Short mmCIF file of C-alpha atoms and ligand atoms in Angstrom, two decimals:
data_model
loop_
_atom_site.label_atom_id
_atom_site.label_comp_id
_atom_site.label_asym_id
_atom_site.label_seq_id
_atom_site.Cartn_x
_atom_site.Cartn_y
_atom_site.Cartn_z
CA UNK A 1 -0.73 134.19 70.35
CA UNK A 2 1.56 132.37 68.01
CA UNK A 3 4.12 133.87 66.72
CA UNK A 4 3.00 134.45 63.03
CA UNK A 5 -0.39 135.12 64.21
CA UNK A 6 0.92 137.95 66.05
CA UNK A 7 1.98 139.99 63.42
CA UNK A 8 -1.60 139.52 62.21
CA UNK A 9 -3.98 138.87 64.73
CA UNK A 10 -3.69 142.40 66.18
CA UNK A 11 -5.81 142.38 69.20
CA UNK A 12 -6.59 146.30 69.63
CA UNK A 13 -8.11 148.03 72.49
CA UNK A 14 -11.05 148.81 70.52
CA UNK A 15 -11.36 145.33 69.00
CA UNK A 16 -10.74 143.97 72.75
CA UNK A 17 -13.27 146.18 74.84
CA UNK A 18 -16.47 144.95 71.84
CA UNK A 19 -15.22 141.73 72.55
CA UNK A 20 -15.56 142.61 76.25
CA UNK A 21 -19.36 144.37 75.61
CA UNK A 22 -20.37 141.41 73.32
CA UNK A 23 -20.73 139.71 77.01
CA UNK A 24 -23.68 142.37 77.68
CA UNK A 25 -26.10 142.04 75.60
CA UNK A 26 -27.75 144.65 76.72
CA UNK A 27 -25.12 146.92 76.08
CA UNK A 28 -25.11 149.14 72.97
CA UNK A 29 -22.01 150.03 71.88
CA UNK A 30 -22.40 153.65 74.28
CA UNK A 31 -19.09 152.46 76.50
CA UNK A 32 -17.31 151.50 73.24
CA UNK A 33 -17.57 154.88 71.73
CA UNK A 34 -16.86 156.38 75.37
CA UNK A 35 -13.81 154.47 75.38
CA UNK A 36 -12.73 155.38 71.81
CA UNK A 37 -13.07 159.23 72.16
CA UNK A 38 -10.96 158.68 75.83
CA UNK A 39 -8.13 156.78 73.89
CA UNK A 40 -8.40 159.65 71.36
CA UNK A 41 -7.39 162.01 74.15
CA UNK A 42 -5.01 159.89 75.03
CA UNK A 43 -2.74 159.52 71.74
CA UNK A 44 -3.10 162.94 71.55
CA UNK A 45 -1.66 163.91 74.71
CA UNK A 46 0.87 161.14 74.18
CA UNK A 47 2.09 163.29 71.13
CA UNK A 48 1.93 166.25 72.76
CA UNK A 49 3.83 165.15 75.76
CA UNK A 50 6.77 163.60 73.55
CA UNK A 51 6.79 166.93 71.50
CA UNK A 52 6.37 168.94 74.52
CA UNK A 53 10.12 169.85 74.82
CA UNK A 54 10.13 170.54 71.62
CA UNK A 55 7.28 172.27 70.50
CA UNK A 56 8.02 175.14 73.83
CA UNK A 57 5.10 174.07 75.25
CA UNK A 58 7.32 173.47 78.69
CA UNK A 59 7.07 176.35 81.09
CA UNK A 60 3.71 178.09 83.06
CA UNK A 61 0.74 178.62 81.96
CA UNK A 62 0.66 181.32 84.27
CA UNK A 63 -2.87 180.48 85.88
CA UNK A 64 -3.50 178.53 88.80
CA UNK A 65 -5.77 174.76 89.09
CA UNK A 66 -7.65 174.10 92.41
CA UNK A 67 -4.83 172.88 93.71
CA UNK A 68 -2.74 176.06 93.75
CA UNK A 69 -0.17 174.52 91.77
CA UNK A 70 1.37 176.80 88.87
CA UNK A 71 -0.34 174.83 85.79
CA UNK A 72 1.92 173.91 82.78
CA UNK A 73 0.85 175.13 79.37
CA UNK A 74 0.74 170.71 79.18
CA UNK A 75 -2.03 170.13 81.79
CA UNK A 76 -3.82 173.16 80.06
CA UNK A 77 -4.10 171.48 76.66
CA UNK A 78 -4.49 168.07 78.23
CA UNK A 79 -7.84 168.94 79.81
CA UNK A 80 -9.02 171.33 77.02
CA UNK A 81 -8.07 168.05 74.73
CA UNK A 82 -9.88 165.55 77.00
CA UNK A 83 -13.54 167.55 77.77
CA UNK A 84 -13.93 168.66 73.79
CA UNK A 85 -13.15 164.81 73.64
CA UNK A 86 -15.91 163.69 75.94
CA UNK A 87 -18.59 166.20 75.45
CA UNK A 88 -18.06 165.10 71.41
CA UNK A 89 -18.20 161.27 72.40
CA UNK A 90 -22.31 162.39 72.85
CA UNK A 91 -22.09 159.68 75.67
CA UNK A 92 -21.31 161.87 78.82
CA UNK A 93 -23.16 164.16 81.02
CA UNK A 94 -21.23 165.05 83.95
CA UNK A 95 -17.34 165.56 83.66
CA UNK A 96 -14.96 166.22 86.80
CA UNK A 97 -11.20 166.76 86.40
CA UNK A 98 -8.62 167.88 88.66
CA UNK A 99 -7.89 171.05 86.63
CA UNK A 100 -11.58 172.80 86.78
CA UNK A 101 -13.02 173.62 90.02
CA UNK A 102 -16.48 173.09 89.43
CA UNK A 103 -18.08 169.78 88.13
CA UNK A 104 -18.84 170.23 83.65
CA UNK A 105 -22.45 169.14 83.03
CA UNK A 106 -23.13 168.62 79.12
CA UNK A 107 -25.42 170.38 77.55
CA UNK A 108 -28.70 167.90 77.12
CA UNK A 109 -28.68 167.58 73.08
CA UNK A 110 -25.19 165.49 73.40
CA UNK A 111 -26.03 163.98 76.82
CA UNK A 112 -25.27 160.55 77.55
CA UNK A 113 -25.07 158.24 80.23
CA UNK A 114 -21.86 157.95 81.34
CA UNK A 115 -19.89 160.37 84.00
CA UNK A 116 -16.24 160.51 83.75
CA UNK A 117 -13.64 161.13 86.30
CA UNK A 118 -10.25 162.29 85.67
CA UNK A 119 -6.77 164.07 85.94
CA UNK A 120 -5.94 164.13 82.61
CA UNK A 121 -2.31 165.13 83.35
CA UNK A 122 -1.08 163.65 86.82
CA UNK A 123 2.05 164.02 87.75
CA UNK A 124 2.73 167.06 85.37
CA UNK A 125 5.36 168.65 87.88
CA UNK A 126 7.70 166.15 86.52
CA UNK A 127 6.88 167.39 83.71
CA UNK A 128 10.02 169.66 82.15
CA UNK A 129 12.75 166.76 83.39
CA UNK A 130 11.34 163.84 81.33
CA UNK A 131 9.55 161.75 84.08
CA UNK A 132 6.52 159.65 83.35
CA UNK A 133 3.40 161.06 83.69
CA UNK A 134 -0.28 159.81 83.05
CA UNK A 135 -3.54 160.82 82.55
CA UNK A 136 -6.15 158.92 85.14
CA UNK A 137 -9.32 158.16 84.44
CA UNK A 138 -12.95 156.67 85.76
CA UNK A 139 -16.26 156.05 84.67
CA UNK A 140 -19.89 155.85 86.68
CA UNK A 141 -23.02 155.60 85.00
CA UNK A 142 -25.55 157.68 86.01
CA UNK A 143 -27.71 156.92 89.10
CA UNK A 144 -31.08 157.08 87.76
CA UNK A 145 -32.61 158.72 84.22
CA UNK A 146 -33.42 162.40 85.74
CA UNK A 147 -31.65 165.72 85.62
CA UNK A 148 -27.97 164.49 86.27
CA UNK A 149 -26.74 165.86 89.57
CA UNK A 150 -23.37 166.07 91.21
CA UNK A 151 -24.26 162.94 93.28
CA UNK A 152 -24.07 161.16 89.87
CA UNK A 153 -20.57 161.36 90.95
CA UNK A 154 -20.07 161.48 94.13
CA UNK A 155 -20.44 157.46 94.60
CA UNK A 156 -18.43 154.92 95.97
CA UNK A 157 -15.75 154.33 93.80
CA UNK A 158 -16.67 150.46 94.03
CA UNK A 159 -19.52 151.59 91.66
CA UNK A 160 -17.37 153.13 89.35
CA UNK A 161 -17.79 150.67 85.41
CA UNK A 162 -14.63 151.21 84.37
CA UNK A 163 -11.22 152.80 85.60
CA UNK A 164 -8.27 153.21 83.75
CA UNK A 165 -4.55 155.24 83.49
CA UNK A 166 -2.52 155.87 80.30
CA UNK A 167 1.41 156.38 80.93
CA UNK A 168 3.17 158.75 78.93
CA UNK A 169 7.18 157.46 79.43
CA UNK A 170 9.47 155.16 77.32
CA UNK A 171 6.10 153.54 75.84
CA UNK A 172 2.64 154.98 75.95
CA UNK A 173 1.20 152.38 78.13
CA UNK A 174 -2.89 152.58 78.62
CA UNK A 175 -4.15 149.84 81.19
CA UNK A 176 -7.50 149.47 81.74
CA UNK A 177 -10.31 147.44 83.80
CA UNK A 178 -14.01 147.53 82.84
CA UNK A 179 -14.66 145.11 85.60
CA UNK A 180 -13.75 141.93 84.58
CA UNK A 181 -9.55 141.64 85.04
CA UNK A 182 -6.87 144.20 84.25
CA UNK A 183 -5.61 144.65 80.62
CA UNK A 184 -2.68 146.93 79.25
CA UNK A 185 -1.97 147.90 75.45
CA UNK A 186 0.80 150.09 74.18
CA UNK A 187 0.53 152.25 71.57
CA UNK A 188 2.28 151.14 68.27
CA UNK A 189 2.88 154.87 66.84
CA UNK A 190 3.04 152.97 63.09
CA UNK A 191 -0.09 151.95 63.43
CA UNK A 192 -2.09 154.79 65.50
CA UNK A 193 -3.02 151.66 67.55
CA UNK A 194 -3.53 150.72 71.14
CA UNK A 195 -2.33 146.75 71.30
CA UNK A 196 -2.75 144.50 73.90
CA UNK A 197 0.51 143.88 74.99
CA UNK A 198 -0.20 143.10 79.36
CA UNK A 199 -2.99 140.83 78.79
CA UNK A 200 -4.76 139.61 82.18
CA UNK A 201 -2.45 141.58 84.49
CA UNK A 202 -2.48 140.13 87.91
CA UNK A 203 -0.16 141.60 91.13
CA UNK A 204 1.94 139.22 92.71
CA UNK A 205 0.45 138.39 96.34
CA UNK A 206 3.47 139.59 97.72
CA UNK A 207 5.92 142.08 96.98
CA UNK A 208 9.76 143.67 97.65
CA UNK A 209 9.27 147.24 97.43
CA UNK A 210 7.43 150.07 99.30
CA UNK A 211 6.44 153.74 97.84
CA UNK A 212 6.65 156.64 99.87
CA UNK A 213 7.65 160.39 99.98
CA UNK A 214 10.14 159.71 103.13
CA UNK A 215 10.21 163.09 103.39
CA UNK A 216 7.00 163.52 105.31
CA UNK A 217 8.28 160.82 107.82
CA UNK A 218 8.13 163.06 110.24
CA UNK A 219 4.95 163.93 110.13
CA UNK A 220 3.29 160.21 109.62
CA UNK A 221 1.22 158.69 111.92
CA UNK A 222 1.76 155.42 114.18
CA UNK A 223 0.86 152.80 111.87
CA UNK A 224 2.93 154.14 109.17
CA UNK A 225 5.72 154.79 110.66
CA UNK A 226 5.87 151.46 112.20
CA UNK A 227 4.96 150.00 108.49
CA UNK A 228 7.87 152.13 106.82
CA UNK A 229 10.12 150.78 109.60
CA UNK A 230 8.79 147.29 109.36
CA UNK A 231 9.66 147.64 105.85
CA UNK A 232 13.09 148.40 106.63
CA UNK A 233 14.19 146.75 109.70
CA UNK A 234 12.07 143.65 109.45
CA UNK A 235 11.67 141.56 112.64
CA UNK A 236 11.23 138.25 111.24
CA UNK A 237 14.54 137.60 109.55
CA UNK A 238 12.88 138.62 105.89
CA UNK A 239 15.33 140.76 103.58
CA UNK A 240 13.88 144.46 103.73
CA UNK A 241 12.34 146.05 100.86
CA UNK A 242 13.83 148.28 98.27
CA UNK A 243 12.65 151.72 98.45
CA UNK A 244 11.16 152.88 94.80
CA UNK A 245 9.43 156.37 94.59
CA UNK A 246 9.06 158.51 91.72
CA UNK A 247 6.55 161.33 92.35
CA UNK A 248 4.39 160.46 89.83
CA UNK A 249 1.25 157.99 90.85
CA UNK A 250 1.59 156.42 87.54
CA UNK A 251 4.59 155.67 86.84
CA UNK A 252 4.09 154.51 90.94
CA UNK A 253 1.28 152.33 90.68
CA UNK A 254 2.07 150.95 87.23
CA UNK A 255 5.97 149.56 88.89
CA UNK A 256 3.19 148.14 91.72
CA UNK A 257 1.03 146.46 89.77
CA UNK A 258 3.47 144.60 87.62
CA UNK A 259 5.90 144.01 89.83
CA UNK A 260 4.29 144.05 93.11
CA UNK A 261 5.09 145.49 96.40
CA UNK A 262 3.48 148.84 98.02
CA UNK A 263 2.10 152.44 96.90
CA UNK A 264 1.42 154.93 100.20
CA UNK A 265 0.43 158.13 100.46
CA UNK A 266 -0.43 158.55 104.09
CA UNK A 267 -2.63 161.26 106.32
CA UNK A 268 0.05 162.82 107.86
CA UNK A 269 0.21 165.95 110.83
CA UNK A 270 -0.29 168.64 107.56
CA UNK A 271 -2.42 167.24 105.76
CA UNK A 272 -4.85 165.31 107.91
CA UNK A 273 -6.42 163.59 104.61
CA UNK A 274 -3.26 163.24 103.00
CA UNK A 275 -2.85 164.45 99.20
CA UNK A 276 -4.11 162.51 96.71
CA UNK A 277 -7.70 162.95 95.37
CA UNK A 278 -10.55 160.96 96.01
CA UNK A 279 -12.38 160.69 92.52
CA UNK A 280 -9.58 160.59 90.04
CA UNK A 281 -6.65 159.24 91.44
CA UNK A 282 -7.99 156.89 94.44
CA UNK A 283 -10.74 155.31 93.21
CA UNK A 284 -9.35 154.92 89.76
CA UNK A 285 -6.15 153.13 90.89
CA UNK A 286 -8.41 151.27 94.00
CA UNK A 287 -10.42 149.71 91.32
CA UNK A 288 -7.52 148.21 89.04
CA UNK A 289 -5.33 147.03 92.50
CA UNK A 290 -8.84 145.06 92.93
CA UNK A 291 -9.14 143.76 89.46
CA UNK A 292 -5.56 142.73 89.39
CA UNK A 293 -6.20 140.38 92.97
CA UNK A 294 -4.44 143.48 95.21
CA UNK A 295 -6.22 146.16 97.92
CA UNK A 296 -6.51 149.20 98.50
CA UNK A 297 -6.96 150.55 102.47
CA UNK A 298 -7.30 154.30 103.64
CA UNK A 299 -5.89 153.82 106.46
CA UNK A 300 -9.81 153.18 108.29
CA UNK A 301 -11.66 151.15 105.38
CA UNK A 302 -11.79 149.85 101.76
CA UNK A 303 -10.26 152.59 99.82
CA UNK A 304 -13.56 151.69 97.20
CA UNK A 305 -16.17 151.68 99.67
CA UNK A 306 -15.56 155.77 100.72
CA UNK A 307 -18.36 157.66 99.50
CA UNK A 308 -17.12 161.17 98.82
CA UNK A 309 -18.47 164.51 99.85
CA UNK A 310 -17.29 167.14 97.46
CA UNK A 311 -15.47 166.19 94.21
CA UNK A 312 -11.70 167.13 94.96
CA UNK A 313 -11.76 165.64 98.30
CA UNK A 314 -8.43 164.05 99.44
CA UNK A 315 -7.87 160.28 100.97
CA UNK A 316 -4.79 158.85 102.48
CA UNK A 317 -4.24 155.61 100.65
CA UNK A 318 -2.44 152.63 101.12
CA UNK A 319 -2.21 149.77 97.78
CA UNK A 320 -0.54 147.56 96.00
CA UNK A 321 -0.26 143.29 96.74
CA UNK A 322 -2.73 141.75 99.05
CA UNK A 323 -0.11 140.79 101.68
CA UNK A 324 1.49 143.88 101.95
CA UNK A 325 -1.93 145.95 102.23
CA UNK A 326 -2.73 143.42 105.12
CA UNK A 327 0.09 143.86 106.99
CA UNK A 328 -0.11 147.76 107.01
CA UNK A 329 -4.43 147.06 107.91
CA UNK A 330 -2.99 145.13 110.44
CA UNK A 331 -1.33 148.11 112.35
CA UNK A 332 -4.19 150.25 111.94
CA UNK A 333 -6.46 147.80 113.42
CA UNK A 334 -4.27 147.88 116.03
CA UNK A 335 -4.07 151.32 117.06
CA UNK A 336 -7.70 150.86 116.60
CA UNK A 337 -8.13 148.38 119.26
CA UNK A 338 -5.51 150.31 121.77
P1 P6P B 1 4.78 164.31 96.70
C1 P6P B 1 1.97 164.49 91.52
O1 P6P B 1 1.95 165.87 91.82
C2 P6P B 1 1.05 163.78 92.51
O2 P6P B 1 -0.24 164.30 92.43
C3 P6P B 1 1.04 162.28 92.22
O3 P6P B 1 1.19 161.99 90.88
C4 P6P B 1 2.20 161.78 93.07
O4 P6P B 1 2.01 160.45 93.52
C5 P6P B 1 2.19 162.74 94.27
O5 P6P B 1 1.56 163.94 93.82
C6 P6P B 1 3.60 163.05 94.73
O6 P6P B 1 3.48 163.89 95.86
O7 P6P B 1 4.23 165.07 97.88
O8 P6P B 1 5.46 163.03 97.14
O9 P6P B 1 5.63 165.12 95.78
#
């Protein structure tokens, strides 16, 4: 944009993603509204988060999620926030999100076609010492017209429409792919607006950091612990890589995909499938690595081509620049091949 035009040419995310749908024809605005009521969610939770030490809303909610973690009053609202946003959008009919157990299925007079994925607080542990956090997000439409069914969502997540995360930290940062490139907006707080501000985001081929909970080194298997060393000590003269790790797969992937370099969470001897969640935190951030020219590897395949089983099943996963993903499918193949 030119300068002056900037100030007036505001490209929102709304205005962006009709620009994006004018390419389908066939398309009738459903995704747009989708989209809308998701960045609703999203500016809400941005507020909430930034008011969160202030308003008392730090500290347990006292229950439990599936995950057995204490949830924060935070992730509470969040989803509450997010479903009465989708189920309103009239465009859903099958929600899953990493604080209810049991897939939501909209009632048929505000059905739509869309199914939506998503941990609509990740990272909320970090919660009560100021460290980005994000909500996660992906879309599928649904298979066929009939009675929607949970294997509306369990598909690959290379089928997924959309995917998207929105980072609550120093900016409120939503990046999103509907299939055709990566895009990221930041919210101007004046204006109420999402504005593209990370147009055509694309992950350098190579990178100079790795991402990894050292901590479960001891428990990692061959081909990751050679990686992590490789990383370290490498053999061919290269400089090693810096070591970046936050705990919060946001803030994680989002250093990744601008500035390059590698995300892992690996299987490891407790937790055979590793820790991170299939549906809304795998696919979702498989999908934009993709988009933005990187990969994403479980360790045996395409983190995208997995088709899961139950809808808070876990994946180890392995993403971030194209090179670095190689070298680590590299190692596997080779302890493949042994
Ligand atoms: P660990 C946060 O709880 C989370 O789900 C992701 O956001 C993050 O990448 C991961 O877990 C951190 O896990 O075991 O390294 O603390």
């Amino acid at each position: 944009y030119a300068a002056d035009a900037q100030r007036t040419d505001l490209m929102t995310i709304t205005r962006f993603v009709l620009n994006e749908q004018s390419k389908h024809p066939e398309s009738r605005g459903d995704f747009t509204i989708l989209l809308s009521h998701i960045v609703l969610g999203c500016k809400f939770v941005c507020s909430a988060v930034n008011k969160a030490g202030l308003a008392n809303l730090i500290g347990l909610a006292g229950e439990t999620n599936v995950q057995g973690e204490e949830q924060k009053k935070l992730d509470v609202l969040s989803n509450e926030v997010f479903v009465k946003a989708l189920v309103s959008s009239g465009r859903t009919c099958i929600l899953v999100s990493e604080e209810d157990e049991e897939a939501t299925f909209v009632e048929p007079s505000k059905r739509g076609r869309y199914c939506v994925v998503f941990d609509p607080l990740d990272g909320s542990s970090n919660i009560d010492c100021g460290v980005s956090i994000g909500t996660i997000f992906g879309i599928y439409s649904v298979k066929d017209g009939g009675e929607p069914t949970l294997d509306d969502v369990l598909q690959p997540g290379k089928n997924m429409v959309a995917a998207g995360y929105c980072m609550y930290g120093s900016s409120c940062t939503l990046v999103i792919s509907t299939g055709s490139g990566v895009n990221g907006f930041t919210l101007d707080p004046s204006l109420g607006e999402f504005i593209l501000t990370h147009p055509d985001i694309e992950i350098p081929k190579k990178g100079k950091i790795y991402s990894v909970n050292e901590g479960n080194a001891k428990n990692w298997d061959g081909p990751t612990a050679k990686y992590v060393e490789k990383c370290k000590f490498p053999i061919d003269g290269s400089s090693s890589k810096s070591l970046r790790y936050i705990g919060s797969m946001v803030a994680d992937v989002h250093r990744t995909l601008l500035y390059g370099g590698i995300f892992l969470y690996p299987a490891d001897k407790k937790s055979p499938n590793g820790k991170l969640r299939v549906l809304y935190e795998v696919f979702p951030m498989s999908f934009l690595m993709e988009q933005a020219g990187g990969q994403a590897f479980t360790g045996k395949q395409r983190a995208l081509d997995m088709v899961p089983k139950k809808i808070h099943e876990r994946s180890p996963i392995f993403l971030g620049s194209y090179d670095d993903v190689d070298e680590i499918k590299a190692l596997y193949a080779a302890e493949e091949n042994k």
